[in-house]
Amino acid sequence: MHEYSETHPQTSAKTVLVAGLQKLGMQVDDEDLVARRARPIQQYGDDTDPMQQVATTIQLPRYLWKQIEDYAAQARISKRHVFVRGLKELGLHVRDEDESSRSPLI
């Protein structure tokens, strides 16, 4: 996400996730693609375990949450997997096993 944020100004973790949802075909208002408070996305060093889980909480507009629920139900995947698919659509590296419904990371 850090690399994505370097090429997209006014980005936050939330706006990266929302941009991924847009790539999946969801309708997203332009204002939801601009961070209200642009905080740099933390970059981790080479000594950081890439398998370490990171928790995040974001607030989304109800119209977008409904689309996520519908997408997840139709694709028969978890809502977390919807976000993983969106990040992959943005060009972020996602390992095949992290897309699996059996993935311990999801």
Tab-separated table of C-alpha atoms in Angstrom:
chain	number	residue	atom	x	y	z
A	1	MET	CA	0.000	0.000	0.000
A	2	HIS	CA	2.904	2.322	0.693
A	3	GLU	CA	4.111	2.166	-2.933
A	4	TYR	CA	0.582	2.888	-4.182
A	5	SER	CA	0.303	5.890	-1.875
A	6	GLU	CA	3.564	7.351	-3.222
A	7	THR	CA	2.047	7.690	-6.695
A	8	HIS	CA	-1.409	8.775	-5.539
A	9	PRO	CA	-1.503	12.003	-3.510
A	10	GLN	CA	-4.097	12.540	-0.778
A	11	THR	CA	-4.184	8.817	-0.068
A	12	SER	CA	-4.908	6.971	3.139
A	13	ALA	CA	-5.359	3.270	3.822
A	14	LYS	CA	-9.105	3.829	3.498
A	15	THR	CA	-8.861	5.516	0.099
A	16	VAL	CA	-6.619	2.725	-1.206
A	17	LEU	CA	-9.191	0.140	-0.105
A	18	VAL	CA	-12.026	2.171	-1.636
A	19	ALA	CA	-10.086	2.550	-4.902
A	20	GLY	CA	-9.762	-1.232	-4.976
A	21	LEU	CA	-13.514	-1.595	-4.558
A	22	GLN	CA	-13.992	0.775	-7.484
A	23	LYS	CA	-11.678	-1.447	-9.586
A	24	LEU	CA	-14.019	-4.340	-8.793
A	25	GLY	CA	-16.825	-2.395	-10.459
A	26	MET	CA	-18.511	-0.842	-7.440
A	27	GLN	CA	-19.943	2.641	-7.741
A	28	VAL	CA	-17.814	5.002	-5.649
A	29	ASP	CA	-18.387	8.719	-5.143
A	30	ASP	CA	-15.335	10.810	-6.069
A	31	GLU	CA	-15.244	12.352	-2.590
A	32	ASP	CA	-14.688	8.898	-1.084
A	33	LEU	CA	-11.463	8.547	-3.087
A	34	VAL	CA	-9.797	11.561	-1.442
A	35	ALA	CA	-8.471	11.332	2.096
A	36	ARG	CA	-9.831	13.936	4.463
A	37	ARG	CA	-6.657	13.680	6.494
A	38	ALA	CA	-3.780	12.356	4.455
A	39	ARG	CA	-1.673	10.311	6.809
A	40	PRO	CA	1.335	8.587	5.327
A	41	ILE	CA	0.875	4.856	4.987
A	42	GLN	CA	3.527	3.229	7.137
A	43	GLN	CA	6.358	1.533	5.318
A	44	TYR	CA	7.908	-1.492	6.951
A	45	GLY	CA	11.566	-2.437	6.838
A	46	ASP	CA	13.125	-5.610	5.507
A	47	ASP	CA	13.287	-7.040	9.018
A	48	THR	CA	9.491	-6.882	9.447
A	49	ASP	CA	7.753	-10.250	9.161
A	50	PRO	CA	5.558	-9.947	6.046
A	51	MET	CA	3.185	-12.569	7.448
A	52	GLN	CA	2.457	-10.497	10.537
A	53	GLN	CA	-1.199	-9.586	10.577
A	54	VAL	CA	-2.253	-5.956	10.647
A	55	ALA	CA	-5.663	-4.929	11.910
A	56	THR	CA	-7.442	-1.876	10.607
A	57	THR	CA	-10.786	-0.238	11.115
A	58	ILE	CA	-12.350	2.064	8.548
A	59	GLN	CA	-15.669	3.808	8.330
A	60	LEU	CA	-17.425	3.450	4.988
A	61	PRO	CA	-20.552	5.055	3.612
A	62	ARG	CA	-23.603	2.808	3.861
A	63	TYR	CA	-24.067	2.777	0.053
A	64	LEU	CA	-20.598	1.250	-0.345
A	65	TRP	CA	-21.042	-1.268	2.475
A	66	LYS	CA	-24.218	-2.566	0.792
A	67	GLN	CA	-22.281	-3.101	-2.455
A	68	ILE	CA	-19.574	-4.993	-0.549
A	69	GLU	CA	-22.184	-7.231	1.078
A	70	ASP	CA	-23.836	-7.913	-2.296
A	71	TYR	CA	-20.490	-8.624	-3.999
A	72	ALA	CA	-19.418	-10.977	-1.200
A	73	ALA	CA	-22.720	-12.854	-1.281
A	74	GLN	CA	-22.682	-13.207	-5.061
A	75	ALA	CA	-19.032	-14.331	-5.149
A	76	ARG	CA	-19.516	-16.487	-2.032
A	77	ILE	CA	-16.497	-14.947	-0.310
A	78	SER	CA	-15.976	-13.012	2.896
A	79	LYS	CA	-16.084	-9.225	2.956
A	80	ARG	CA	-12.374	-9.288	3.786
A	81	HIS	CA	-11.753	-11.207	0.583
A	82	VAL	CA	-13.562	-8.458	-1.332
A	83	PHE	CA	-10.921	-6.001	-0.110
A	84	VAL	CA	-8.086	-8.417	-0.964
A	85	ARG	CA	-9.457	-8.753	-4.506
A	86	GLY	CA	-9.675	-4.979	-4.781
A	87	LEU	CA	-6.073	-4.519	-3.676
A	88	LYS	CA	-4.974	-7.080	-6.250
A	89	GLU	CA	-6.922	-5.206	-8.947
A	90	LEU	CA	-4.966	-2.068	-8.022
A	91	GLY	CA	-1.774	-3.939	-8.810
A	92	LEU	CA	-0.662	-4.696	-5.273
A	93	HIS	CA	1.074	-8.038	-4.821
A	94	VAL	CA	-1.277	-10.610	-3.317
A	95	ARG	CA	-0.092	-14.179	-2.921
A	96	ASP	CA	-2.400	-16.879	-4.291
A	97	GLU	CA	-2.730	-18.488	-0.868
A	98	ASP	CA	-3.887	-15.157	0.621
A	99	GLU	CA	-6.828	-15.170	-1.765
A	100	SER	CA	-7.929	-18.621	-0.646
A	101	SER	CA	-10.904	-18.924	1.672
A	102	ARG	CA	-8.707	-21.176	3.799
A	103	SER	CA	-6.061	-18.514	4.238
A	104	PRO	CA	-5.188	-17.938	7.910
A	105	LEU	CA	-4.682	-14.250	7.095
A	106	ILE	CA	-8.286	-13.668	6.140
